[in-house]
Coordinates of C-alpha atoms and ligand atoms in Angstrom, one line a residue:
M90 CA 23.5 -19.2 14.0
K91 CA 21.4 -19.1 11.4
I92 CA 18.0 -17.0 12.2
A93 CA 15.1 -16.9 9.9
A94 CA 12.4 -14.4 8.5
V95 CA 9.4 -13.9 10.8
K96 CA 6.9 -16.2 10.3
G97 CA 4.3 -15.2 7.6
M98 CA 6.4 -12.6 6.4
K99 CA 8.2 -12.5 3.7
D100 CA 11.5 -11.6 1.3
V101 CA 10.9 -10.2 -2.0
L102 CA 14.0 -10.4 -4.0
P103 CA 15.3 -10.9 -7.7
T104 CA 16.2 -14.2 -7.3
A105 CA 12.4 -15.7 -5.9
Q106 CA 11.6 -18.3 -8.1
G107 CA 9.0 -20.9 -8.6
E108 CA 6.8 -21.4 -5.8
D109 CA 8.0 -18.1 -4.9
A110 CA 7.7 -16.4 -7.6
A111 CA 4.9 -13.8 -6.2
F112 CA 8.3 -12.5 -4.3
N113 CA 10.3 -11.3 -7.5
S114 CA 11.3 -7.9 -7.0
R115 CA 11.1 -7.4 -10.9
I116 CA 7.5 -8.7 -10.3
W117 CA 6.9 -5.8 -7.6
E118 CA 8.8 -3.0 -9.6
R119 CA 6.2 -3.7 -12.6
I120 CA 3.0 -3.3 -10.2
E121 CA 5.1 0.1 -8.3
A122 CA 5.6 1.3 -12.1
A123 CA 2.3 1.0 -13.3
S124 CA 0.6 2.2 -10.0
R125 CA 3.2 5.2 -10.2
K126 CA 1.7 6.0 -13.4
V127 CA -1.8 6.2 -13.0
F128 CA -1.9 7.6 -9.7
A129 CA 0.1 10.5 -11.6
L130 CA -2.6 10.5 -14.4
Y131 CA -5.3 11.1 -11.5
G132 CA -3.7 14.0 -10.1
F133 CA -2.6 11.9 -6.6
E134 CA 0.6 12.5 -4.7
F135 CA 2.5 10.0 -2.2
I136 CA 2.2 9.8 1.5
H137 CA 4.3 8.1 3.4
T138 CA 3.3 8.1 7.0
P139 CA 4.7 6.7 9.9
V140 CA 4.4 2.5 10.2
L141 CA 4.0 2.5 14.1
E142 CA 0.9 4.8 15.3
E143 CA -1.0 5.1 18.8
S144 CA -2.9 2.5 18.9
R145 CA -6.4 3.6 20.0
L146 CA -6.0 5.2 16.5
F147 CA -7.0 2.1 15.1
A148 CA -9.3 1.1 17.9
R149 CA -11.1 4.1 17.1
A150 CA -11.2 4.1 13.2
V151 CA -11.3 0.6 12.1
G152 CA -13.0 -0.3 15.3
E153 CA -12.7 -2.3 18.5
D154 CA -15.3 -4.7 17.2
T155 CA -13.4 -6.2 14.0
D156 CA -10.9 -8.8 13.5
I157 CA -8.4 -6.7 12.6
V158 CA -8.2 -4.6 15.7
G159 CA -9.6 -7.5 18.2
K160 CA -7.4 -10.5 17.0
E161 CA -4.7 -9.4 14.3
M162 CA -3.1 -6.3 15.9
Y163 CA 0.9 -6.5 16.7
A164 CA 0.4 -3.8 19.4
F165 CA 2.9 -3.2 22.6
E166 CA 3.5 -0.9 24.9
D167 CA 6.9 1.2 24.2
R168 CA 9.7 1.8 26.6
G169 CA 8.1 5.1 27.8
G170 CA 4.4 3.3 28.3
K171 CA 2.7 4.5 25.3
H172 CA 0.9 1.8 23.9
L173 CA 1.8 1.7 19.9
A174 CA 0.4 -0.7 17.4
L175 CA 2.2 -1.6 13.8
R176 CA -0.3 -0.5 11.1
P177 CA -2.5 -3.0 10.0
E178 CA -3.6 -0.8 7.2
N179 CA -3.1 2.6 6.2
T180 CA -6.5 4.8 6.3
A181 CA -6.4 5.6 10.1
G182 CA -2.6 6.8 9.6
A183 CA -3.7 9.1 6.3
V184 CA -6.6 10.7 8.3
R185 CA -4.4 11.6 11.6
A186 CA -2.3 12.9 9.1
Y187 CA -4.7 15.1 7.0
V188 CA -6.5 16.3 10.9
E189 CA -2.9 16.9 12.4
Q190 CA -1.7 19.0 9.8
G191 CA -5.1 21.6 9.8
L192 CA -5.6 20.5 6.2
P193 CA -9.8 20.5 6.8
M194 CA -9.6 24.0 7.0
R195 CA -6.9 25.0 5.5
D196 CA -6.4 22.9 2.1
P197 CA -9.2 20.1 2.4
V198 CA -9.3 18.7 -1.2
Q199 CA -6.3 16.3 -1.0
R200 CA -5.8 13.2 -3.4
W201 CA -3.0 11.0 -1.8
C202 CA -1.6 7.5 -2.7
Y203 CA 0.8 5.0 -0.8
F204 CA 2.6 1.6 -1.5
G205 CA 3.5 -0.2 1.8
P206 CA 4.0 -2.2 4.6
M207 CA 1.0 -3.3 7.0
F208 CA 1.0 -5.9 9.3
R209 CA -1.7 -8.1 11.0
R210 CA -1.1 -10.9 13.0
E211 CA -3.0 -13.5 11.3
R212 CA -2.9 -17.2 10.5
P213 CA -0.7 -17.7 7.6
Q214 CA -2.4 -19.7 4.7
R215 CA -2.0 -18.7 0.7
H216 CA -2.4 -15.1 -0.2
R217 CA -2.3 -14.0 4.1
Y218 CA 0.5 -12.6 5.3
R219 CA 1.6 -10.8 8.7
Q220 CA 3.5 -8.4 6.9
F221 CA 1.8 -7.2 3.4
F222 CA 1.9 -4.6 1.2
Q223 CA -0.6 -2.3 0.0
L224 CA -0.5 0.1 -2.3
G225 CA -3.6 2.5 -2.2
V226 CA -5.1 6.1 -2.5
E227 CA -7.1 8.2 -0.2
S228 CA -9.6 11.1 -1.6
F229 CA -10.3 14.1 1.3
G230 CA -12.8 16.6 0.9
V231 CA -15.3 15.6 -2.1
A232 CA -19.0 14.7 -1.4
A233 CA -20.1 14.5 -4.8
P234 CA -20.8 10.8 -5.9
E235 CA -19.0 11.7 -9.1
E236 CA -15.5 11.2 -7.2
D237 CA -16.2 8.2 -6.2
V238 CA -17.2 7.0 -10.0
E239 CA -13.5 8.8 -10.0
I240 CA -11.8 6.2 -7.1
L241 CA -13.6 3.3 -9.7
A242 CA -12.3 4.7 -12.8
L243 CA -8.9 4.9 -11.4
C244 CA -9.3 1.3 -9.5
R245 CA -10.6 -0.2 -13.2
D246 CA -7.4 1.8 -14.9
L247 CA -5.1 0.4 -12.2
V248 CA -6.2 -3.2 -12.8
E249 CA -5.4 -2.4 -16.5
A250 CA -2.0 -1.3 -16.4
I251 CA -0.9 -3.9 -13.9
G252 CA -2.4 -6.4 -16.4
L253 CA -4.3 -8.0 -14.0
G254 CA -7.3 -10.2 -15.9
G255 CA -10.3 -12.4 -14.7
V256 CA -11.1 -10.0 -12.2
E257 CA -14.9 -8.7 -10.9
L258 CA -15.9 -5.2 -9.2
R259 CA -18.8 -5.8 -6.4
L260 CA -20.0 -2.9 -5.2
N261 CA -22.9 -2.4 -2.3
S262 CA -24.0 1.2 -0.1
L263 CA -23.8 0.9 3.6
G264 CA -25.8 3.9 4.0
D265 CA -24.9 6.5 6.5
A266 CA -26.1 7.2 10.2
A267 CA -29.6 8.7 8.7
C268 CA -30.6 4.9 7.5
R269 CA -27.9 2.7 8.7
P270 CA -30.0 2.0 12.1
A271 CA -33.2 1.1 10.4
Y272 CA -31.3 -1.6 8.4
L273 CA -29.8 -3.0 10.6
Q274 CA -32.4 -3.9 12.5
I275 CA -34.1 -5.4 9.7
L276 CA -30.8 -7.7 9.6
R277 CA -30.9 -8.3 13.3
A278 CA -34.4 -9.6 12.4
F279 CA -33.6 -11.8 9.8
L280 CA -30.3 -13.1 11.4
E281 CA -32.3 -13.6 14.7
E282 CA -34.6 -16.1 12.9
R283 CA -31.2 -18.0 11.5
R284 CA -29.6 -18.0 15.3
E285 CA -29.2 -21.5 15.5
R286 CA -27.5 -22.0 12.6
L287 CA -25.2 -19.1 13.0
C288 CA -21.1 -19.7 14.6
A289 CA -21.0 -18.7 18.3
D290 CA -19.3 -15.5 17.2
C291 CA -21.9 -14.1 14.9
R292 CA -24.8 -14.9 17.2
R293 CA -22.9 -12.7 19.7
R294 CA -22.7 -9.8 16.7
I295 CA -26.6 -9.8 16.1
E296 CA -27.0 -7.6 18.8
R297 CA -23.0 -5.6 19.1
N298 CA -22.8 -5.4 15.2
P299 CA -25.1 -7.9 12.9
L300 CA -23.3 -6.5 9.6
R301 CA -20.1 -8.7 10.7
A302 CA -22.2 -12.0 10.1
L303 CA -22.4 -11.1 6.3
D304 CA -18.9 -10.9 6.1
C305 CA -18.1 -14.4 8.1
K306 CA -16.2 -17.5 6.4
E307 CA -18.0 -19.7 8.8
P308 CA -19.8 -22.4 5.6
G309 CA -22.7 -22.6 8.0
C310 CA -22.9 -18.5 8.4
V311 CA -22.5 -18.1 4.6
E312 CA -25.4 -20.7 4.2
A313 CA -27.7 -19.2 6.8
T314 CA -27.5 -15.5 5.6
R315 CA -28.6 -16.2 2.2
G316 CA -30.4 -14.0 0.3
A317 CA -29.9 -11.7 3.7
P318 CA -31.3 -8.1 3.1
A319 CA -29.1 -6.3 1.5
A320 CA -28.0 -2.6 2.4
H321 CA -28.1 -0.9 -0.8
E322 CA -32.0 -2.0 -1.0
H323 CA -32.5 0.3 2.5
L324 CA -31.0 3.4 1.9
C325 CA -32.4 7.1 3.0
G326 CA -33.6 9.7 0.0
A327 CA -30.1 11.1 0.1
C328 CA -28.2 8.1 0.1
K329 CA -30.2 6.1 -2.4
E330 CA -29.4 9.3 -4.8
H331 CA -25.9 9.2 -4.0
F332 CA -25.6 5.3 -5.0
D333 CA -27.9 5.8 -8.2
R334 CA -25.7 8.7 -9.4
V335 CA -22.5 6.4 -8.2
I336 CA -24.2 3.3 -10.3
A337 CA -25.0 6.3 -13.3
G338 CA -21.7 7.7 -13.9
T339 CA -19.6 3.7 -13.3
T340 CA -22.1 2.7 -15.9
A341 CA -21.7 5.6 -18.0
L342 CA -17.7 5.2 -18.6
G343 CA -18.1 1.5 -19.2
I344 CA -16.8 0.5 -16.1
P345 CA -17.8 -3.1 -15.5
Y346 CA -19.5 -4.1 -11.8
V347 CA -21.7 -6.3 -10.1
L348 CA -24.0 -5.6 -7.1
D349 CA -23.2 -7.3 -4.1
G350 CA -25.9 -6.9 -1.3
R351 CA -23.2 -8.8 1.3
L352 CA -20.1 -6.9 0.8
V353 CA -19.8 -5.1 4.1
R354 CA -15.7 -5.2 4.5
G355 CA -13.9 -6.0 7.7
L356 CA -13.7 -2.7 9.1
D357 CA -15.9 -0.3 10.7
Y358 CA -15.4 3.1 9.1
Y359 CA -17.4 2.9 5.7
T360 CA -20.2 4.7 5.0
R361 CA -22.0 4.8 1.6
T362 CA -20.0 3.3 -1.4
A363 CA -17.8 0.3 -0.5
F364 CA -16.5 -2.1 -3.0
E365 CA -13.9 -5.0 -3.5
I366 CA -12.2 -6.1 -6.4
S367 CA -11.9 -10.0 -6.4
A368 CA -10.1 -12.8 -8.3
S369 CA -11.3 -16.5 -8.9
A370 CA -7.6 -17.0 -10.2
L371 CA -6.5 -16.8 -6.6
G372 CA -8.4 -19.5 -4.4
K373 CA -9.4 -22.6 -5.5
G374 CA -12.8 -21.8 -6.9
Q375 CA -13.3 -19.3 -4.2
Q376 CA -12.8 -15.3 -4.6
T377 CA -10.4 -14.0 -3.3
A378 CA -10.0 -9.9 -2.9
V379 CA -7.4 -8.2 -4.2
C380 CA -8.5 -4.4 -3.7
G381 CA -10.9 -3.1 -1.2
G382 CA -12.1 0.5 -0.5
G383 CA -14.9 3.1 0.2
R384 CA -16.2 6.3 1.4
Y385 CA -15.7 7.0 5.1
D386 CA -17.6 10.3 5.2
A387 CA -17.5 10.4 9.2
L388 CA -14.0 9.5 10.2
V389 CA -12.1 12.8 10.0
Q390 CA -14.4 14.0 12.3
M391 CA -14.3 10.6 14.6
L392 CA -10.6 11.7 14.7
G393 CA -10.9 14.8 15.8
G394 CA -11.3 17.1 12.6
P395 CA -14.3 18.7 10.8
P396 CA -17.1 17.1 9.6
T397 CA -15.3 15.9 5.9
P398 CA -15.9 13.4 3.2
A399 CA -13.2 11.0 2.1
I400 CA -13.1 8.1 -0.1
G401 CA -9.9 5.2 -1.0
F402 CA -9.1 2.2 -1.1
A403 CA -6.1 0.0 -1.0
M404 CA -4.6 -3.2 -3.3
G405 CA -2.8 -6.1 -1.8
V406 CA 0.4 -5.9 -4.0
E407 CA 1.2 -9.5 -2.9
R408 CA -2.1 -11.0 -4.2
I409 CA -1.6 -9.0 -7.2
A410 CA 1.8 -10.4 -7.5
F411 CA 0.4 -13.8 -7.6
M412 CA -1.9 -13.0 -10.5
L413 CA 1.7 -12.0 -12.6
A414 CA 3.4 -14.6 -11.4
D415 CA 0.8 -17.2 -12.4
A416 CA 0.0 -15.2 -15.8
E417 CA 3.4 -14.5 -17.2
G418 CA 6.3 -15.8 -15.1
V419 CA 8.8 -13.9 -13.4
P420 CA 10.4 -11.4 -16.0
A421 CA 14.0 -12.1 -17.0
H422 CA 16.1 -9.2 -15.8
S423 CA 17.9 -6.7 -19.1
T424 CA 20.4 -4.4 -19.0
D425 CA 22.2 -2.7 -22.4
L426 CA 25.6 -2.7 -22.6
F427 CA 28.3 -5.1 -20.7
L428 CA 31.9 -4.6 -20.4
A429 CA 34.5 -7.4 -20.0
F430 CA 38.2 -6.9 -19.5
I431 CA 41.3 -8.8 -19.7
D432 CA 43.6 -7.2 -17.8
A433 CA 44.4 -4.3 -15.7
Q434 CA 44.7 -1.5 -18.4
G435 CA 41.1 -2.9 -19.4
R436 CA 39.3 -2.6 -16.0
E437 CA 40.7 0.7 -16.0
K438 CA 39.1 1.7 -19.5
A439 CA 35.9 -0.4 -18.7
Q440 CA 35.0 1.3 -15.6
E441 CA 36.1 5.1 -17.1
L442 CA 33.6 3.9 -20.1
A443 CA 31.1 2.1 -17.8
R444 CA 30.8 5.6 -16.1
A445 CA 30.3 7.7 -19.5
A446 CA 27.7 5.1 -20.6
R447 CA 25.6 5.4 -17.2
R448 CA 25.7 9.1 -17.8
R449 CA 24.7 9.4 -20.9
G450 CA 21.4 6.6 -19.6
I451 CA 23.0 3.5 -20.9
R452 CA 22.5 0.7 -18.4
T453 CA 25.8 -0.6 -17.9
E454 CA 27.2 -4.0 -16.0
M455 CA 30.4 -5.3 -15.4
D456 CA 32.0 -8.5 -12.8
L457 CA 34.7 -6.8 -11.5
R458 CA 36.1 -9.9 -10.2
G459 CA 37.2 -10.4 -13.7
G460 CA 38.8 -13.4 -14.8
K461 CA 38.5 -15.5 -17.4
V462 CA 36.8 -13.3 -20.6
S463 CA 34.6 -15.9 -21.4
R464 CA 32.9 -16.8 -17.9
Q465 CA 32.6 -12.8 -18.3
L466 CA 30.7 -13.2 -21.8
S467 CA 28.9 -15.9 -19.9
R468 CA 27.7 -13.5 -17.1
A469 CA 26.3 -10.8 -19.4
D470 CA 24.4 -13.2 -21.4
K471 CA 22.6 -14.2 -17.8
R472 CA 21.9 -10.7 -17.5
G473 CA 20.3 -9.8 -20.4
A474 CA 22.9 -7.9 -21.9
R475 CA 22.0 -6.4 -25.5
F476 CA 25.8 -5.7 -26.2
A477 CA 29.2 -6.4 -24.9
V478 CA 33.2 -5.1 -25.5
V479 CA 36.1 -7.0 -23.9
L480 CA 38.8 -4.7 -22.9
G481 CA 42.6 -5.2 -23.0
G482 CA 45.7 -3.6 -23.5
S483 CA 45.7 -3.9 -27.2
E484 CA 42.4 -2.2 -27.0
V485 CA 43.0 0.7 -25.0
E486 CA 46.8 1.2 -26.8
S487 CA 44.6 1.2 -30.2
G488 CA 41.7 2.7 -29.1
R489 CA 39.5 0.6 -31.1
A490 CA 37.3 -2.4 -29.7
R491 CA 34.6 -4.5 -30.8
L492 CA 31.0 -3.8 -29.9
K493 CA 29.2 -7.3 -29.8
E494 CA 25.4 -8.0 -30.1
M495 CA 24.6 -10.6 -28.2
A496 CA 21.6 -11.6 -29.5
T497 CA 22.9 -12.7 -33.0
G498 CA 27.1 -12.3 -32.4
E499 CA 27.5 -9.8 -34.9
E500 CA 30.5 -7.8 -34.1
T501 CA 31.1 -4.1 -35.5
E502 CA 34.6 -2.0 -34.8
L503 CA 34.5 0.9 -33.6
S504 CA 36.5 3.8 -32.1
L505 CA 36.3 3.5 -28.5
D506 CA 35.7 7.3 -28.1
A507 CA 32.1 6.6 -30.4
L508 CA 31.8 3.7 -28.5
V509 CA 29.0 5.2 -26.0
E510 CA 27.0 7.5 -28.4
E511 CA 27.0 4.1 -30.9
V512 CA 25.4 2.3 -28.2
W513 CA 23.2 5.1 -27.3
K514 CA 21.8 4.8 -31.0
R515 CA 21.6 1.2 -30.8
R516 CA 20.0 0.3 -28.0
Ligands
HAM212 P1 -8.7 -3.9 3.6 O1 -9.6 -4.9 3.0 O2 -8.4 -4.8 4.8 O3 -8.9 -2.5 3.1 O4 -7.2 -4.5 2.8 C1 -7.3 -4.1 1.5 C2 -6.4 -5.1 0.8 O5 -5.7 -5.3 1.4 C3 -7.4 -6.6 0.5 O6 -8.1 -6.4 -0.3 C4 -6.2 -7.6 0.7 O7 -5.9 -7.8 -1.2 C5 -4.8 -7.1 1.2 N1 -4.8 -7.7 2.5 C6 -5.3 -7.1 3.8 N2 -4.9 -8.4 4.4 C7 -4.0 -8.9 4.0 C8 -3.0 -10.2 4.3 N3 -3.1 -10.6 5.6 N4 -2.1 -10.8 3.5 C9 -2.2 -10.3 2.3 N5 -2.8 -9.2 1.5 C10 -3.7 -8.9 2.6 C11 -7.9 -2.1 4.2 O8 -7.2 -2.0 4.3 C12 -8.6 -0.2 3.5 N6 -7.5 0.8 4.3 C13 -8.8 0.2 2.3 C14 -9.3 1.6 2.0 C15 -8.8 2.7 2.1 N7 -10.5 1.8 1.8 C16 -10.3 3.0 2.1 N8 -9.3 4.1 1.8

């Protein structure tokens, strides 16, 4: 019986090629390594929170009215009758942990990062999966707009470290509890005038959650809401000052951005600064978001903590991997040393030398199935080995062997005792 992977959930393997090149684990390795480096440069530390949380955490944090909670969450009752959900995103879980550990009072300034799977039961389509990975950051405890600038700078450096080209950072401010209600009234009036041209969902949204109408992908709604009033043009004094300082700081650091009054994000917890990074290379002419984030100054309190400012973002790893695969293809595997053997004596020596080489820090591989030396050497080639050595009874007895440089075919005879140091020097 063959069982296939669940629809919309992909395997990431070192063998993925062609159409599936974005799911090659070597590309993922590069993304992970680059992000680890940049996270560390900015003082962010890794968190690993549970993949399962109580459903009401997401209902409350992300919002009952959002597609993510309303339509896409993998929610179920467990055997004990608890209502649980596979996390559709990681901000809610991070805030839950932050509050649960009492950090708002004890040690409020935290810089956290993560890399892990999220789950949304969306309609499977290109660049949209039901299990997808996010790499992201959450910064707690700093209200200053300069923290927003730090996060945008980190985001930009991450894009560059990963090697993504052709992306655009779009910025907006969604205001706060003081100014958003007035803006929503202005937006409602604008939508009301165009009610007939909106889809059924958006007509319903006019009263409940008019911001969502600006995020609707229906062509009729996109057309009807062209020229809609922009949130960042209807801010109260405090929000305007915050946004002006974010813009000034971002400009001063030379980070390119565009203002986008339509940017509202698909989650309800945002206040003030909201941003996305999109790439045109992914969708056919259409912009696809590779990263989204913003401030969520009210969320810690909403989840039971004291008022605490916070900001963060998350990038979609599959989407980044698609861009890298398109731009550069799948990187080849490589190793430093391949040890081939002719007989049992050679195999024993190979294993002993492999251990010594690895302990020295030399990447070493063998083919322990043995067999024809020519086949072992073609495997050395396939694995991208820099050097190869063939070992047999006579090499073991004489204590000497030939170190072959795979690219040139050049061979050097040396003592087996000197092998590890020689490879270390030349690798
Ligand atoms: P989000 O915009 O829902 O934000 O997701 C962030 C990124 O995850 C998107 O820009 C996209 O690249 C990727 N993504 C989302 N859904 C899918 C999917 N079905 N398949 C593939 N990739 C997907 C959040 O999740 C917020 N928690 C970000 C954040 C952190 N805000 C503050 N802190």
